């Protein structure tokens, strides 16, 4: 099927309902056919009662709204995890479909919900350990395409990022309905597209559920659990003494605007009164401009079934809090403020958690357990929200049990199903306990998991195996590919046997202000754990040169430049540009760079980039024999020096 055909056919596929006029007097025979509508043949009416009269042609066609589509990888859910999964699978050669049940991509970070796309925003030392790879790529793209920081434009930055991939088809407004399984393996998933009334039967070899609630995985019979584990099951010190059904809730956000004049507020009829006198001091009302993340409702039963009831109550509570700010008399600074956006779709935190070959738990995170199959990392605090939410006012809105001194690893075995052989997952629905979820649910962490499972799905195709087979036989290749694509795995240096840079005899630079050129091949693509892994020039322009004793065949050179991973670059509603946050293009990032190769003793130009927009910079060229390559670093986006973390070369 041609790319993007799904969402280009909405108007053509709509049903036109004819309005039949009542002709004549009140006593007219209603069985008459005054406009001579042709009758359908038996073939036309069989199994389809639809009465479509197509004006102009006089035909009564039978609309075909069932289609079977075939892909290699199907990704359900278009939030941060799903985007990264689909892009990773596609870039690694898999024909991929991304199915999203909303009209926009981004999930909780989209304009519909507007949660900040947080990750390891800060550790105990107060500094971030920011995520790289695909997640950083589209966050940087947003800084170029959306300097005004519009949430609706951000939606379309993500749309651009996905639809420009030639190996991805995107289905928006499309929900997974049910799943066909045979012999413990998913055969197809049936999806309904609201805008076209189309039912798609999507067949694929590998399926990835990044939808959060995990409806596809659940209807496939994948094992899962909900609620909180008791303290004893995984020896979790912050878990309740006994297991229960409580799940962290959804939140409705709002934002307000200074109108420059007094703005009265009259609450709608569904408003629920906010009792500030009974509220815990952690429910802060200042600043009020960007809303209150603690307007939240969980559930101790079926949180998915409770969603619409909770949505209605949350809207009431959100307006109730705003009514208190505006009309209690305690916040005179709110006089000129009026609401300019209120969420109608609560952002979810927790529901199903699927069971994999390993269940990640609190102790794994706090103990910084090392996993041989680590593929992602996290580091947000153990942030377990009050299970009763705003209906449990006396308790703090979240317990923030403990912060981390360093990032923790997430194993691949937590990202695929224990009992459905071709099912992977990424996001808040991975194989983990409730307490582990309280940290790992953060969107940028979920995005790293998405890149891992998308890459793994492509490897499943390459080796005609299952995700478990990747763990058993190919996990080293999975890790190496992730790191080549600029994902970071803590405590795991890259050592790609195909990387010819590691076989170079000489690696040197024209100038150095910190670090060393030799660090560019040490396998660590960032400074971490108090150790330096970079080379930095002393002014610009500068050069880095790599030489081999004997000629080698090259067709690509890849490098990783500095984007300052100690400052967060996600879009925030407050547009913060202070401390650990920034709202612009990182000035440290390389802007202009050239590559030359030495062929038969002469330097020839192999490529140049004048407006680089990524940390991972790739030069691809026709294969040639060379004894050296030379990088010419000409300009950054503002810094006087250029900093690199890695240099690779491939035949």
XYZ file of C-alpha atoms in Angstrom:
651
model
C 0.000 0.000 0.000
C 1.262 3.485 -0.808
C 2.626 5.459 2.080
C 0.181 7.637 4.082
C -2.781 6.389 2.034
C -4.605 5.704 5.290
C -5.057 9.298 6.339
C -5.424 10.832 2.879
C -8.654 9.013 2.049
C -10.861 10.255 4.883
C -13.111 12.503 2.813
C -13.394 10.036 -0.067
C -14.412 7.234 2.264
C -17.136 9.118 4.119
C -20.717 7.922 3.747
C -23.104 10.367 2.134
C -26.601 10.074 3.683
C -29.394 11.162 1.311
C -32.151 13.387 2.678
C -35.433 12.181 1.107
C -38.008 15.013 0.925
C -41.662 14.451 1.838
C -43.371 15.321 -1.450
C -47.129 16.062 -1.826
C -49.883 16.440 0.746
C -50.154 15.154 4.264
C -52.075 12.197 2.868
C -49.307 11.087 0.499
C -48.416 7.405 0.354
C -45.144 7.050 2.215
C -44.350 3.921 0.190
C -44.076 5.908 -3.008
C -40.615 6.447 -4.523
C -40.869 10.020 -5.883
C -37.187 10.334 -6.821
C -36.852 6.849 -8.343
C -34.059 5.500 -6.164
C -32.817 2.369 -7.927
C -33.241 -0.844 -6.037
C -30.196 -2.821 -5.021
C -29.592 -6.176 -6.585
C -29.447 -9.259 -4.397
C -25.672 -9.225 -4.787
C -25.475 -5.618 -3.600
C -27.666 -6.098 -0.548
C -26.403 -9.477 0.594
C -24.817 -9.076 4.022
C -24.793 -5.268 3.828
C -27.913 -3.287 4.763
C -26.304 0.068 3.989
C -28.465 2.313 1.792
C -26.005 4.473 -0.163
C -27.463 6.426 -3.058
C -24.600 8.091 -4.954
C -25.882 11.277 -6.548
C -24.743 11.989 -10.078
C -24.171 8.364 -11.061
C -27.389 6.975 -9.626
C -25.400 3.992 -8.409
C -25.806 2.279 -5.082
C -22.270 1.053 -4.414
C -21.239 -1.366 -1.731
C -18.442 0.351 0.258
C -15.584 -1.978 1.069
C -14.281 -0.984 4.471
C -12.324 -4.108 5.326
C -8.699 -4.278 4.267
C -5.885 -6.669 5.030
C -2.449 -5.066 5.297
C 0.870 -6.873 5.557
C 3.967 -5.599 7.294
C 7.034 -6.992 8.947
C 6.616 -5.004 12.179
C 3.405 -3.537 13.621
C 3.677 -0.935 16.389
C 0.551 -0.073 18.359
C 0.666 3.271 20.159
C 2.149 6.545 18.909
C 3.547 8.119 22.053
C 7.263 8.623 22.637
C 7.872 4.872 23.012
C 5.881 3.968 19.895
C 7.511 6.635 17.732
C 10.979 5.426 18.715
C 10.009 1.770 18.221
C 8.612 2.383 14.741
C 11.510 4.574 13.602
C 14.103 2.129 14.969
C 12.462 -0.843 13.242
C 12.121 1.064 9.966
C 15.683 2.379 9.936
C 16.946 -1.139 10.568
C 15.203 -2.367 7.445
C 11.738 -3.515 8.562
C 8.589 -2.486 6.711
C 6.653 -0.974 9.603
C 3.190 0.334 10.423
C 2.557 2.686 13.340
C -1.015 2.669 14.652
C -2.157 5.568 16.854
C -5.664 5.987 18.275
C -5.525 9.796 18.399
C -5.325 12.404 15.594
C -1.846 13.409 16.773
C 1.336 11.681 17.869
C 3.082 12.163 21.183
C 0.777 10.525 23.723
C 0.934 12.320 27.059
C 3.385 14.847 25.565
C 1.026 15.860 22.735
C -0.988 19.070 22.585
C -3.995 17.116 23.831
C -2.433 16.452 27.256
C 0.797 18.543 27.476
C 2.819 16.618 30.029
C 6.503 17.534 29.909
C 8.545 14.849 28.168
C 10.672 14.171 31.221
C 13.489 11.675 31.546
C 16.468 11.585 33.873
C 15.911 15.285 34.541
C 18.111 15.262 37.609
C 19.894 12.825 39.891
C 20.889 13.389 43.503
C 23.608 15.773 42.358
C 20.939 17.954 40.769
C 22.153 17.338 37.209
C 20.449 15.471 34.360
C 21.772 12.427 32.534
C 19.867 13.148 29.361
C 18.712 10.501 26.904
C 20.205 10.280 23.403
C 19.285 8.352 20.270
C 15.949 8.761 18.520
C 14.310 10.601 21.428
C 16.993 13.302 21.375
C 16.750 13.522 17.597
C 13.132 14.657 17.576
C 13.555 16.875 20.640
C 16.338 18.679 18.755
C 14.190 18.841 15.622
C 11.538 20.615 17.677
C 14.083 23.268 18.662
C 14.723 23.976 14.975
C 11.148 23.790 13.677
C 9.246 25.150 16.675
C 11.225 27.969 18.357
C 7.925 29.548 19.417
C 7.233 26.410 21.528
C 3.709 25.805 20.283
C 2.223 22.514 21.432
C 0.134 22.127 18.292
C 3.198 22.733 16.107
C 5.049 20.175 18.254
C 2.378 17.657 17.191
C 3.334 18.299 13.587
C 7.079 18.152 14.287
C 6.434 14.582 15.423
C 4.215 13.999 12.388
C 7.024 15.194 10.124
C 9.578 13.074 11.980
C 7.559 9.880 11.456
C 6.119 10.405 7.973
C 9.468 11.301 6.422
C 10.698 7.761 7.148
C 10.273 5.811 3.886
C 9.765 2.484 5.659
C 6.837 3.596 7.870
C 3.103 3.800 7.171
C 1.135 5.781 9.753
C -2.483 5.097 10.764
C -3.910 7.924 12.856
C -7.334 7.841 14.556
C -6.993 4.065 14.544
C -7.600 1.772 17.525
C -6.559 -1.844 17.971
C -9.751 -3.804 18.599
C -8.864 -7.491 18.845
C -6.006 -9.841 18.159
C -5.814 -13.161 16.345
C -3.410 -15.642 17.916
C -2.350 -19.089 16.749
C -0.024 -21.430 18.621
C 1.030 -18.701 21.050
C 1.929 -16.262 18.278
C 0.077 -13.164 17.072
C -1.136 -13.567 13.498
C -2.945 -10.261 13.060
C -4.522 -7.359 14.896
C -7.836 -5.838 13.760
C -7.987 -2.060 13.985
C -10.789 0.449 13.447
C -10.095 3.858 11.907
C -12.683 6.348 13.130
C -12.351 8.883 10.304
C -12.807 6.414 7.431
C -14.931 3.717 9.143
C -12.274 1.313 7.891
C -11.371 -1.951 9.567
C -7.747 -2.896 8.969
C -6.588 -6.451 9.547
C -2.863 -5.946 10.075
C -0.664 -8.975 9.639
C 2.979 -8.828 10.708
C 5.830 -10.986 11.899
C 6.587 -8.965 15.027
C 4.157 -6.900 17.109
C 5.079 -4.151 19.556
C 2.573 -2.764 22.075
C 3.482 0.779 23.110
C -0.087 1.860 23.815
C 0.206 2.095 27.589
C -3.018 0.234 28.384
C -1.912 -2.645 26.139
C -5.235 -3.662 24.622
C -3.593 -5.534 21.741
C -1.331 -7.485 24.063
C -4.189 -8.222 26.459
C -6.480 -9.548 23.722
C -3.583 -11.717 22.544
C -3.670 -13.429 25.923
C -0.381 -11.994 27.158
C 0.035 -12.412 30.904
C -0.204 -9.213 32.917
C -0.895 -7.869 36.365
C -2.300 -4.653 37.820
C -2.133 -3.013 41.223
C 0.587 -2.985 43.866
C 2.716 -5.930 44.870
C 3.072 -6.598 48.578
C 6.362 -5.905 50.299
C 7.355 -9.557 50.569
C 7.072 -10.657 46.915
C 10.110 -8.706 45.686
C 11.445 -7.474 49.027
C 10.499 -3.886 48.155
C 10.846 -1.561 51.122
C 8.441 1.077 49.783
C 5.708 -1.380 48.720
C 2.595 -1.798 50.903
C 2.654 -4.596 53.475
C 0.015 -6.507 51.518
C -0.782 -6.463 47.792
C -3.746 -4.365 46.674
C -5.391 -3.132 43.507
C -4.380 0.538 43.616
C -2.960 2.083 40.453
C -1.631 5.592 39.988
C -4.168 7.830 38.322
C -4.644 10.136 35.391
C -4.265 13.910 35.557
C -6.040 16.805 33.888
C -3.804 19.822 33.296
C -4.719 23.413 32.522
C -2.966 26.668 31.752
C -3.843 30.320 32.219
C -2.848 33.604 30.661
C -2.385 37.155 31.931
C -5.024 39.148 30.040
C -3.821 42.561 31.249
C -7.124 43.384 32.914
C -9.280 41.896 35.695
C -10.830 38.617 34.589
C -13.736 37.228 36.587
C -14.271 33.469 36.735
C -17.605 31.663 36.937
C -17.273 27.921 37.394
C -19.240 25.475 35.214
C -21.997 23.292 36.620
C -19.821 20.165 36.865
C -17.244 21.867 39.131
C -16.286 19.980 42.302
C -15.298 22.127 45.276
C -11.649 22.058 46.329
C -11.211 21.943 50.113
C -7.889 23.674 50.630
C -8.153 23.468 54.416
C -7.956 19.670 54.303
C -5.171 19.526 51.717
C -1.609 18.391 52.345
C 0.977 21.173 52.082
C 2.487 19.361 49.090
C -0.510 20.388 46.985
C 1.035 23.665 45.965
C -1.079 26.301 44.232
C 1.786 28.635 43.318
C 2.718 28.885 40.523
C -0.781 28.422 39.132
C -0.154 29.481 35.534
C 0.561 25.997 34.163
C -1.912 23.979 36.206
C -1.647 21.362 38.915
C -0.190 17.930 38.205
C -1.786 16.589 41.383
C -5.361 16.912 40.086
C -5.335 13.147 39.748
C -7.588 10.120 40.275
C -6.452 6.512 40.509
C -8.387 3.293 40.964
C -8.165 0.155 43.088
C -10.111 -1.892 40.541
C -10.333 -1.624 36.738
C -8.727 1.734 36.016
C -9.381 1.370 32.291
C -13.107 0.824 32.779
C -13.164 3.712 35.283
C -11.533 6.139 32.838
C -14.613 8.041 31.642
C -16.095 8.380 35.125
C -12.736 9.612 36.374
C -12.398 12.001 33.439
C -15.699 13.675 34.342
C -14.715 13.998 37.987
C -11.234 15.242 37.125
C -12.666 18.023 34.992
C -14.788 18.998 37.974
C -11.816 18.934 40.330
C -9.612 20.912 37.915
C -12.184 23.685 37.649
C -12.690 23.488 41.409
C -9.027 24.180 42.100
C -9.031 27.055 39.614
C -12.216 28.421 41.183
C -10.447 28.412 44.552
C -7.429 30.257 43.096
C -9.623 32.886 41.435
C -12.404 33.360 43.971
C -11.087 32.469 47.434
C -9.457 35.866 47.857
C -6.169 34.248 48.829
C -4.470 34.807 45.492
C -4.863 38.443 44.422
C -2.079 37.911 41.885
C -4.534 35.802 39.867
C -6.891 38.743 39.238
C -5.822 39.315 35.620
C -5.459 35.625 34.745
C -7.937 33.556 32.749
C -7.891 29.950 31.594
C -6.712 29.622 28.000
C -6.451 25.819 27.809
C -7.914 22.946 29.803
C -7.184 19.313 29.039
C -10.125 17.072 28.132
C -8.144 13.826 28.003
C -6.516 12.817 31.298
C -2.897 11.730 31.001
C -2.515 8.175 32.289
C 0.206 6.794 34.555
C -0.584 3.138 35.136
C -2.803 0.204 34.166
C -1.610 -3.142 32.788
C 1.952 -4.359 33.346
C 2.779 -7.318 31.121
C 4.886 -10.225 32.284
C 8.182 -10.891 30.555
C 11.044 -13.252 31.232
C 12.161 -10.851 33.965
C 10.123 -8.580 36.260
C 12.044 -5.402 37.088
C 11.618 -4.389 40.750
C 12.492 -1.640 43.187
C 15.633 -3.383 44.400
C 17.038 -3.678 40.879
C 16.800 0.090 40.524
C 18.033 1.127 43.955
C 20.824 -1.462 43.884
C 21.923 -0.450 40.363
C 21.822 -4.087 39.357
C 23.942 -4.940 36.335
C 22.152 -6.818 33.541
C 24.003 -8.603 30.745
C 21.015 -7.788 28.516
C 20.716 -4.087 29.456
C 19.278 -2.036 26.594
C 17.991 1.179 28.235
C 18.333 3.269 31.376
C 16.307 5.350 33.800
C 16.861 7.602 36.771
C 13.688 9.542 37.638
C 13.057 9.244 41.377
C 10.810 6.565 42.889
C 7.799 8.826 42.450
C 4.763 6.871 43.655
C 1.680 9.038 43.487
C -0.945 9.020 46.192
C -3.280 6.202 45.090
C -6.420 8.121 46.036
C -5.279 11.217 44.207
C -7.237 14.373 44.862
C -9.854 12.394 46.792
C -7.216 11.676 49.437
C -6.317 15.278 50.219
C -4.666 14.687 53.590
C -1.867 12.606 52.049
C 0.906 14.139 49.904
C 0.137 14.029 46.181
C 3.270 11.918 45.643
C 5.684 10.264 48.030
C 8.957 10.777 46.106
C 10.413 7.873 48.066
C 14.017 8.118 46.925
C 16.265 9.749 44.321
C 19.072 8.010 42.456
C 22.780 8.804 42.580
C 23.312 7.262 39.146
C 21.206 5.864 36.343
C 19.977 2.271 36.443
C 19.782 -0.345 33.690
C 16.639 -1.815 32.122
C 17.004 -5.384 30.783
C 15.704 -6.596 27.440
C 13.955 -9.528 29.159
C 11.468 -7.022 30.631
C 10.483 -5.838 27.137
C 8.961 -8.978 25.602
C 6.133 -11.308 26.559
C 6.670 -14.467 28.537
C 3.891 -16.369 26.767
C 3.251 -14.682 23.378
C 6.284 -15.445 21.262
C 6.303 -12.468 18.860
C 5.130 -9.717 21.220
C 7.349 -6.923 22.522
C 6.351 -3.884 24.570
C 7.777 -0.544 25.637
C 6.469 2.147 27.950
C 4.599 1.987 31.234
C 3.285 -1.494 30.343
C 6.631 -3.333 30.522
C 7.413 -6.240 32.861
C 7.960 -4.517 36.196
C 6.480 -4.030 39.626
C 4.339 -1.088 40.635
C 7.266 0.376 42.575
C 9.660 0.094 39.623
C 6.996 1.695 37.434
C 6.933 4.721 39.737
C 10.308 5.661 38.221
C 10.494 4.035 34.784
C 7.091 5.330 33.556
C 8.655 8.678 32.585
C 8.305 9.256 28.839
C 11.935 9.681 27.795
C 12.792 6.450 29.619
C 9.920 4.776 27.757
C 11.343 6.163 24.512
C 14.661 4.397 25.130
C 12.761 1.140 25.616
C 10.946 1.859 22.349
C 14.193 2.217 20.407
C 15.395 -1.042 21.963
C 12.334 -3.101 20.992
C 12.135 -1.601 17.495
C 15.753 -2.542 16.902
C 15.143 -5.992 18.383
C 12.133 -6.562 16.128
C 14.292 -5.892 13.073
C 16.863 -8.378 14.368
C 14.096 -10.953 14.833
C 13.422 -10.631 11.103
C 17.106 -10.866 10.246
C 17.585 -14.111 12.151
C 14.019 -15.460 11.781
C 13.748 -15.805 15.540
C 11.700 -14.577 18.488
C 12.513 -11.801 20.954
C 13.535 -14.529 23.401
C 15.824 -15.879 20.693
C 17.437 -12.434 20.452
C 18.097 -12.521 24.200
C 19.543 -16.018 24.033
C 21.702 -15.660 20.933
C 22.001 -12.091 19.681
C 21.774 -9.686 22.623
C 25.328 -8.435 22.052
C 24.441 -7.465 18.485
C 21.295 -5.738 19.753
C 23.314 -3.690 22.226
C 25.963 -2.805 19.654
C 23.370 -1.625 17.139
C 21.638 0.495 19.782
C 24.895 2.172 20.757
C 25.861 2.745 17.143
C 22.487 4.491 16.765
C 23.419 6.695 19.753
C 21.460 4.977 22.501
C 23.440 4.822 25.744
C 23.749 1.718 27.937
C 25.295 2.387 31.364
C 28.461 0.436 32.227
C 28.500 -1.084 28.736
C 31.233 0.268 26.408
C 30.627 -0.202 22.690
C 32.922 -2.669 20.948
C 31.558 -3.130 17.446
C 33.831 -5.569 15.559
C 32.839 -3.889 12.294
C 34.089 -0.476 13.453
C 37.346 0.180 11.598
C 38.153 3.208 13.762
C 39.205 0.810 16.508
C 41.824 -0.601 14.131
C 43.368 2.755 13.261
C 47.068 3.184 14.003
C 46.901 6.909 14.678
C 44.203 9.216 16.022
C 45.143 12.819 16.725
C 43.789 16.370 16.686
C 45.082 19.780 15.618
C 44.442 21.225 19.089
C 43.119 20.106 22.463
C 41.684 22.093 25.371
C 40.332 19.112 27.324
C 40.113 15.359 27.002
C 42.080 13.407 24.425
C 41.490 12.308 20.827
C 42.131 8.695 21.882
C 38.917 8.776 23.937
C 36.916 8.940 20.687
C 37.310 5.177 20.285
C 37.013 4.085 23.933
C 33.399 2.959 23.496
C 31.776 5.484 25.857
C 29.796 8.204 24.121
C 29.452 10.593 27.068
C 31.306 11.774 30.152
C 29.886 9.734 33.032
C 30.691 8.390 36.488
C 33.229 11.161 36.968
C 35.295 10.073 33.955
C 36.061 11.998 30.768
C 35.347 10.337 27.424
C 35.649 13.317 25.080
C 38.039 15.369 23.043
C 37.549 19.139 22.877
C 39.302 21.536 20.517
C 41.095 24.689 21.500
C 39.173 27.075 19.270
C 37.805 26.643 15.760
C 38.441 25.620 13.068
C 39.941 22.355 14.244
C 40.779 18.972 12.747
C 40.718 15.353 13.865
C 42.654 12.806 11.810
C 42.580 9.010 11.817
C 45.125 6.853 9.945
C 45.622 3.188 9.077
C 48.950 1.548 8.265
C 47.419 -0.234 5.275
C 44.591 1.029 3.038
C 41.072 0.169 4.219
C 37.788 0.184 2.313
C 35.419 2.821 3.712
C 31.896 3.929 2.831
C 30.832 5.745 6.003
C 32.208 7.749 8.906
C 30.095 8.489 11.975
C 30.692 10.802 14.899
C 28.881 11.921 18.021
C 29.197 15.572 18.931
C 28.295 17.497 22.076
C 24.712 18.598 22.814
C 25.320 19.137 26.564
C 23.609 16.159 28.171
C 23.617 18.010 31.493
C 20.797 20.288 30.336
C 17.277 19.169 29.437
C 15.919 20.160 26.017
C 12.278 19.026 26.158
C 9.628 21.682 25.613
C 8.138 23.027 28.823
C 5.036 25.123 29.312
C 7.059 27.663 31.298
C 9.746 27.871 28.556
C 12.495 27.636 31.167
C 15.990 28.551 29.973
C 17.765 28.481 33.305
C 19.846 25.975 35.242
C 19.282 22.426 33.975
C 16.711 23.470 31.346
C 17.109 25.158 27.997
C 14.614 26.369 25.392
C 16.926 26.758 22.401
C 19.349 24.908 20.153
C 22.350 23.684 22.173
C 25.191 26.058 21.416
C 27.632 23.193 21.929
C 26.336 21.232 18.918
C 28.356 21.111 15.712
C 26.839 23.143 12.903
C 29.365 22.928 10.072
C 31.759 20.049 9.344
C 33.664 18.513 6.424
C 35.171 15.083 5.833
C 38.187 14.310 3.670
C 39.880 11.026 2.791
C 43.464 10.397 1.745
C 43.462 8.420 -1.487
C 46.780 7.525 -3.130
C 48.486 10.232 -1.136
C 46.041 13.018 -1.971
C 43.209 14.462 0.159
C 39.768 14.289 -1.484
C 36.511 15.706 -0.148
C 34.065 13.003 0.939
C 31.249 15.173 2.256
C 30.176 18.303 4.081
C 27.299 19.351 6.322
C 26.500 23.020 6.786
C 23.459 22.998 9.107
C 23.745 19.885 11.196
C 20.726 19.154 13.449
C 21.732 15.961 15.251
C 24.255 14.693 17.784
C 24.919 11.604 15.683
C 26.466 12.837 12.427
C 26.824 10.414 9.524
C 28.835 10.760 6.321
C 28.019 8.205 3.623
C 29.920 7.991 0.348
C 30.878 5.575 -2.406
C 33.228 2.908 -1.137
C 36.901 3.756 -1.572
C 40.345 2.661 -0.436
C 41.980 5.125 1.936
C 44.808 5.333 4.433
C 43.370 8.255 6.443
C 40.290 10.403 7.042
C 40.254 13.960 8.337
C 37.370 15.792 10.000
C 37.329 19.560 9.604
C 35.230 21.128 12.370
C 34.297 24.616 11.300
C 31.474 25.974 13.454
C 29.171 25.189 16.377
C 25.851 26.848 17.225
C 27.619 29.266 19.551
C 30.546 27.747 21.446
C 34.119 28.691 20.591
C 35.324 25.091 20.925
C 33.977 21.849 19.473
C 33.622 18.671 21.526
C 33.354 15.105 20.207
C 32.609 11.885 22.078
C 32.964 9.200 19.442
C 34.356 8.512 15.997
C 33.543 5.408 13.927
C 34.323 4.171 10.402
C 32.719 1.376 8.378
C 33.413 -0.346 5.104
